[in-house]
Short mmCIF file of C-alpha atoms in Angstrom, two decimals:
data_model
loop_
_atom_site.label_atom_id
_atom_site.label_comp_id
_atom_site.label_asym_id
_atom_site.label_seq_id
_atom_site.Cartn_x
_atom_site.Cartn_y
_atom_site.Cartn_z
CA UNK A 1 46.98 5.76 20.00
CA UNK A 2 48.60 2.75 22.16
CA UNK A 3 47.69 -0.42 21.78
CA UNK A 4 44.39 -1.93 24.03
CA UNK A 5 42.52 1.42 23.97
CA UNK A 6 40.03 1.31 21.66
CA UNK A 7 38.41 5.48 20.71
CA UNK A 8 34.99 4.31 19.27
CA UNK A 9 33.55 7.13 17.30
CA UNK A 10 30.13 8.37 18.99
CA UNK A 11 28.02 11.33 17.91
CA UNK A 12 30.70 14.20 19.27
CA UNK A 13 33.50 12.22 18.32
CA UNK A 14 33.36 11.26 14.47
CA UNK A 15 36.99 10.74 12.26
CA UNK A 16 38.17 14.29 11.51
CA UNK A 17 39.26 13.39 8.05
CA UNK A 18 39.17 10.64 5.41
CA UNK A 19 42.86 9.83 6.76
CA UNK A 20 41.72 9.02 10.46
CA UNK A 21 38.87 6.48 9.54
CA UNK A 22 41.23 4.93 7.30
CA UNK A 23 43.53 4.77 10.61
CA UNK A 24 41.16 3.58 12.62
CA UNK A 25 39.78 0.77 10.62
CA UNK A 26 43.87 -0.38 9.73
CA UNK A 27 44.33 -0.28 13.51
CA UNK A 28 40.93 -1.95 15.03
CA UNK A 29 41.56 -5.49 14.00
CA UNK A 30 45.01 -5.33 16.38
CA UNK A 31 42.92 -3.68 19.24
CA UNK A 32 39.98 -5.41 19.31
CA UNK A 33 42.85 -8.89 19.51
CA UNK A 34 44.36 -7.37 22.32
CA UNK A 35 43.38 -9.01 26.06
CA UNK A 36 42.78 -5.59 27.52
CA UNK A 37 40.49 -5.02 24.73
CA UNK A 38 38.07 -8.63 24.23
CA UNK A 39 36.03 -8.26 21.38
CA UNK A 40 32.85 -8.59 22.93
CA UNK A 41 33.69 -5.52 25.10
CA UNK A 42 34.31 -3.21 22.01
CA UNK A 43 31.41 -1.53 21.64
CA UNK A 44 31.80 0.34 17.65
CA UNK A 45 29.51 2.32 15.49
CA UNK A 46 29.90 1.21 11.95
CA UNK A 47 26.81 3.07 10.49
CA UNK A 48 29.38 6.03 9.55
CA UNK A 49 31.68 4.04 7.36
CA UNK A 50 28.79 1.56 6.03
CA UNK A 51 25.85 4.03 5.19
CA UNK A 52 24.26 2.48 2.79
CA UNK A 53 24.01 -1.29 4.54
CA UNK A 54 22.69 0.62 7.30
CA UNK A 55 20.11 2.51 4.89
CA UNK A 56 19.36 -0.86 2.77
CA UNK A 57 18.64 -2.56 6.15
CA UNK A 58 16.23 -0.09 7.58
CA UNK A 59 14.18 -0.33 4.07
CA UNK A 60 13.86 -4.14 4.34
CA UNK A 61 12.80 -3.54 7.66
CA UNK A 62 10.13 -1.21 6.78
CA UNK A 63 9.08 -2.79 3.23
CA UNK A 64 8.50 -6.06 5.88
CA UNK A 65 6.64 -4.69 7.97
CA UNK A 66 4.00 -2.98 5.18
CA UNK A 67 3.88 -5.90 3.70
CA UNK A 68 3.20 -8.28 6.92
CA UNK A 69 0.82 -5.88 8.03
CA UNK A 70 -0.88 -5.41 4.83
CA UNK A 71 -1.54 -9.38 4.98
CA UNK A 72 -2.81 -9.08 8.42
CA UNK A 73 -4.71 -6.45 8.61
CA UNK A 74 -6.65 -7.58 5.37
CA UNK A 75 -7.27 -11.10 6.49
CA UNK A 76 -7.67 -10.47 10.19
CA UNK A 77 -8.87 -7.14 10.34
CA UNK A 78 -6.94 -4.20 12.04
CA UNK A 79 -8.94 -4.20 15.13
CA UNK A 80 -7.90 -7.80 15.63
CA UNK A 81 -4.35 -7.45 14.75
CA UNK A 82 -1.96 -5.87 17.14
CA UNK A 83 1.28 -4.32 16.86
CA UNK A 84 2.93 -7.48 18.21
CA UNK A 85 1.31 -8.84 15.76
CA UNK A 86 2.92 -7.55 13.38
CA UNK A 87 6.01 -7.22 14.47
CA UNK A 88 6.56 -11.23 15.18
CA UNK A 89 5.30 -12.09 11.90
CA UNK A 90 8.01 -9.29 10.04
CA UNK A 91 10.59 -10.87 12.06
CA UNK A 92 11.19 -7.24 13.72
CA UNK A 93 11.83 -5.72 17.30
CA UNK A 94 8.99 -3.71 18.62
CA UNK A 95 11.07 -0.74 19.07
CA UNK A 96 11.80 -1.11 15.19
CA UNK A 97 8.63 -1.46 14.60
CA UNK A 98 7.89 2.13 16.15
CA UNK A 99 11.21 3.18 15.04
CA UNK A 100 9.55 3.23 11.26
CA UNK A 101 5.59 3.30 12.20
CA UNK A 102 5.34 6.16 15.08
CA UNK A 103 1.81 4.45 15.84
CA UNK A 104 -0.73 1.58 14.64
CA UNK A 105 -2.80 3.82 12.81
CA UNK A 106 0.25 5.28 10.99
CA UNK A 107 1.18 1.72 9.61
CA UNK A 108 -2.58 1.20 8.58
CA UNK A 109 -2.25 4.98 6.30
CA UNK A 110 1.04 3.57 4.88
CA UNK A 111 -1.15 0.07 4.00
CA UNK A 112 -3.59 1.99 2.70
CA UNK A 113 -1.59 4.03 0.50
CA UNK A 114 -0.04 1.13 -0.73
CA UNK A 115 -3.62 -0.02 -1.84
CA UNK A 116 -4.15 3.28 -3.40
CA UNK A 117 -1.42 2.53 -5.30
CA UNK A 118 -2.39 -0.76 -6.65
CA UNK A 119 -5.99 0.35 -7.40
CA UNK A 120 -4.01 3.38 -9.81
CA UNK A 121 -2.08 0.56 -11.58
CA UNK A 122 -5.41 -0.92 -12.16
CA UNK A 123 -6.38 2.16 -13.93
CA UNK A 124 -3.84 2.84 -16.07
CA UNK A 125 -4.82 -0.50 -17.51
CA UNK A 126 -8.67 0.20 -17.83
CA UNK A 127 -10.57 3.69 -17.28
CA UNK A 128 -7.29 5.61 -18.45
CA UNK A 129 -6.55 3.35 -21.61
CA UNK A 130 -7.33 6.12 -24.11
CA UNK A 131 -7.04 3.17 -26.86
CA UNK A 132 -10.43 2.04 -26.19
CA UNK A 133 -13.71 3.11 -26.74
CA UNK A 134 -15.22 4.84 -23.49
CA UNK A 135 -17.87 2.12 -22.73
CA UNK A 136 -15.31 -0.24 -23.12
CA UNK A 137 -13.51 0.99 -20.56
CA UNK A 138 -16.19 1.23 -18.26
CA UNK A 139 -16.71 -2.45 -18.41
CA UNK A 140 -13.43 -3.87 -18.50
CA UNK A 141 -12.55 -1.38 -15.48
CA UNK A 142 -15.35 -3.52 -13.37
CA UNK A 143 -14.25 -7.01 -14.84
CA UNK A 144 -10.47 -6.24 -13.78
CA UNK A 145 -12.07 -5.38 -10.18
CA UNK A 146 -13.45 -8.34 -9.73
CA UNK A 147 -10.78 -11.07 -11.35
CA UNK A 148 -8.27 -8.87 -9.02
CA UNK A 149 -11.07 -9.59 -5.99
CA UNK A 150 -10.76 -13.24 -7.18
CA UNK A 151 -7.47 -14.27 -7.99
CA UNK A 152 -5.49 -11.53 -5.78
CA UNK A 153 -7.91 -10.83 -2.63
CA UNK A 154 -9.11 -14.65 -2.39
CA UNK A 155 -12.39 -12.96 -2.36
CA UNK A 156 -12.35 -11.29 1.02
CA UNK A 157 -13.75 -8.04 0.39
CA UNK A 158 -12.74 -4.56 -0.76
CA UNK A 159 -9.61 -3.35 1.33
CA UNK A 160 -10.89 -0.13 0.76
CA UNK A 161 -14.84 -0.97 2.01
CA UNK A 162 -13.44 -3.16 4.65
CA UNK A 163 -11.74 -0.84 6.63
CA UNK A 164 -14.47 2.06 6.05
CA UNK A 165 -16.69 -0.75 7.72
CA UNK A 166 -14.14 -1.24 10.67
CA UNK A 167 -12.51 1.93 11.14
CA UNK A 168 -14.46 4.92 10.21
CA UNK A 169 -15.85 5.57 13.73
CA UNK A 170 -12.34 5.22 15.62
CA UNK A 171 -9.97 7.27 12.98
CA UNK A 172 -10.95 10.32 11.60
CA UNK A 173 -7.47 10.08 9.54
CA UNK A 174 -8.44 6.86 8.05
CA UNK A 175 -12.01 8.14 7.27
CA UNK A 176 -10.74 11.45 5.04
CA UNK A 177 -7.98 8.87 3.50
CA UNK A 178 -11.08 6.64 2.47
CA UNK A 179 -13.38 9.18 1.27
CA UNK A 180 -10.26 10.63 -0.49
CA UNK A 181 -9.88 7.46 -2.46
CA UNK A 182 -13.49 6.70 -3.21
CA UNK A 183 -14.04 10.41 -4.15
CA UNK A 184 -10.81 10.10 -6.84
CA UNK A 185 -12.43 7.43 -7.98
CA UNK A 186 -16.13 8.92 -8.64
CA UNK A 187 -14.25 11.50 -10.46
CA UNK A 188 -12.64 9.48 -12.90
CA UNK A 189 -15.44 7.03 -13.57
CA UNK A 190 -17.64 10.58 -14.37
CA UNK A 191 -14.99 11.72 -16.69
CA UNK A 192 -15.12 8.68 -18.66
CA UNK A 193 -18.92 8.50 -18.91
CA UNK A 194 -18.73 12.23 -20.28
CA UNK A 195 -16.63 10.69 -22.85
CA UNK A 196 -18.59 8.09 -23.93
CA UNK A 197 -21.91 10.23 -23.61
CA UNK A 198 -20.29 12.47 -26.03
CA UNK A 199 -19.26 9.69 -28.27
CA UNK A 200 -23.36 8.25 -27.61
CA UNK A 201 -22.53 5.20 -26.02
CA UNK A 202 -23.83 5.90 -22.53
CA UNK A 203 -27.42 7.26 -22.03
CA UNK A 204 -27.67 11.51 -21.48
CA UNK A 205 -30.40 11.62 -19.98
CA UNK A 206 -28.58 10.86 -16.58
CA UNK A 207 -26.17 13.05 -15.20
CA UNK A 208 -22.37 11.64 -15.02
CA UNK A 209 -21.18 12.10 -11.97
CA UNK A 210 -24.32 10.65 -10.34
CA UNK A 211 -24.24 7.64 -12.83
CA UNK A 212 -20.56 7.83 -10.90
CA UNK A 213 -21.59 7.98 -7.88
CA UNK A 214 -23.87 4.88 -8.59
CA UNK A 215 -21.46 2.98 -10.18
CA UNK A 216 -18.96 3.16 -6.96
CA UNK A 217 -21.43 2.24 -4.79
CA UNK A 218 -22.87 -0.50 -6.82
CA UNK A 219 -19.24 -1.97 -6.84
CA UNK A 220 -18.67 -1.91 -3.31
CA UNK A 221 -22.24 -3.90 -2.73
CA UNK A 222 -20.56 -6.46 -5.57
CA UNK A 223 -17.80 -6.89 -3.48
CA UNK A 224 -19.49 -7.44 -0.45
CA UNK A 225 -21.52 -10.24 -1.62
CA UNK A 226 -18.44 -12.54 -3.44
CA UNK A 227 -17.14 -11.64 0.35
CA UNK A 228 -20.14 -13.35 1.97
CA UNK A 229 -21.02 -15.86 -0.71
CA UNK A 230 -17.25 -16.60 -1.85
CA UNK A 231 -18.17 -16.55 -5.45
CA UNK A 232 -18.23 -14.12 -7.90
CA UNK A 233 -20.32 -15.25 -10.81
CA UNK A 234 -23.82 -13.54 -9.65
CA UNK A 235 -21.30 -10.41 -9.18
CA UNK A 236 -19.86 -10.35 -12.63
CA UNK A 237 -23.59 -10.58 -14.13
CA UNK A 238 -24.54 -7.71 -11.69
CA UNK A 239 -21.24 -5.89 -13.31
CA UNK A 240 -22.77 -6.39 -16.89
CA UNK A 241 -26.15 -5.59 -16.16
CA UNK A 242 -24.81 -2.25 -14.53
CA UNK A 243 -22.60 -1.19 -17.34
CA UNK A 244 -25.74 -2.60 -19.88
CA UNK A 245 -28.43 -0.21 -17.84
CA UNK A 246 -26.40 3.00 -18.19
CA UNK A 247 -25.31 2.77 -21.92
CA UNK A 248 -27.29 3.69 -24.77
CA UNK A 249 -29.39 0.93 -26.41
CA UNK A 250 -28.02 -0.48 -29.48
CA UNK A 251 -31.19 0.53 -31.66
CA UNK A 252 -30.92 4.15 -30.81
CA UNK A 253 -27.33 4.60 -31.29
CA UNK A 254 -27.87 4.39 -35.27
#
């Protein structure tokens, strides 16, 4: 290979072996210094000898942009907030933008799941803590959800509620992903009430998946209120009330 002329690899022209990268990358520091060959008229892939740069950059990328657009999309809304948005405040190109989101409503799914996530962690810690006593779980599930609205969400509203508020009309994807979490969530909060039925702590003579049912929807008015009222004390009274009204009353559980 003489001197000056530069064989970038391409897609139909990779190194045949180990041995030619390895000549290649010994000889392209002498090309590229050559005046038939200015560096700024070397055009190179180097995604085939550094793979995992490539890879690590791509996942920054992406991580950025989910969590940018989880921000935005919280605090403005996702009707409000537009790709470009997004894709100035992550610091990203549009077409890398589309290059990991295929569309707007993708991103807002991948958000979303990301919030599903968080709301799991939040269970492990409370409804699925198998150390505690049903009932106890039942309330310190609804505290957590509201010192998370407060301390985490600056008391803006469920991310969940919010966007079946905004969005349930205009993405049918969005809707089943919504009703998907809320329904999860009815399902635990009824399997824990069977528990502490059986154990007599919650009242029988109400069926658990409709005390369930109540429960979720009495939590999403909670959080809509702190939303409009920014504060959270009337809430976490409504919270105790709820959890007081469904359990058995201490005279009768002796």
């Amino acid at each position: 290979m003489p001197l000056g002329k530069v064989v970038a690899p391409s897609a139909d022209r990779m190194p045949a072996s180990p041995k030619e990268s390895l000549a290649f990358l010994s000889f392209l520091p002498q090309a590229l210094d050559t005046p038939d060959s200015p560096r700024h008229n070397v055009n190179v892939r180097t995604d085939w000898y550094y793979p995992n740069m490539n890879k690590e950059r791509s996942a920054t990328n992406r991580n950025r942009i989910l969590q940018t657009a989880g921000e935005m999309l919280y605090r403005q809304g996702y009707n409000s907030t537009s790709v470009d948005d997004i894709a100035a405040a992550a610091g990203v190109s549009k077409s890398n933008f589309y290059y990991h989101f295929p569309s707007k409503e993708d991103l807002g799914l991948a958000v979303l799941a990301v919030r599903r996530e968080q709301l799991e962690r939040l269970l492990l810690d409370t409804l699925h803590d198998e150390t505690l006593a049903p009932i106890v779980r039942l309330r310190r599930f609804v505290g957590a959800l509201l010192d998370r609205h407060e301390t985490q969400l600056e008391r803006r509203g469920c991310p969940f509620g919010n966007l079946v508020a905004e969005m349930t009309e205009h993405s049918e994807r969005m809707r089943c992903f919504l009703s998907g979490v809320f329904g999860e969530l009815t399902a635990d909060l009824s399997r824990v009430i069977r528990e502490a039925q059986a154990n007599n702590e919650v009242r029988s003579d109400a069926d658990a998946d409709e005390l369930a049912v109540l429960l979720v929807q009495a939590i999403q008015g909670m959080h809509l209120i702190v939303k409009c009222d920014r504060d959270s004390d009337s809430a976490r009274t409504s919270g105790k009330v709820l959890i007081d009204l469904i359990a058995m009353p201490i005279e009768k559980k002796h």
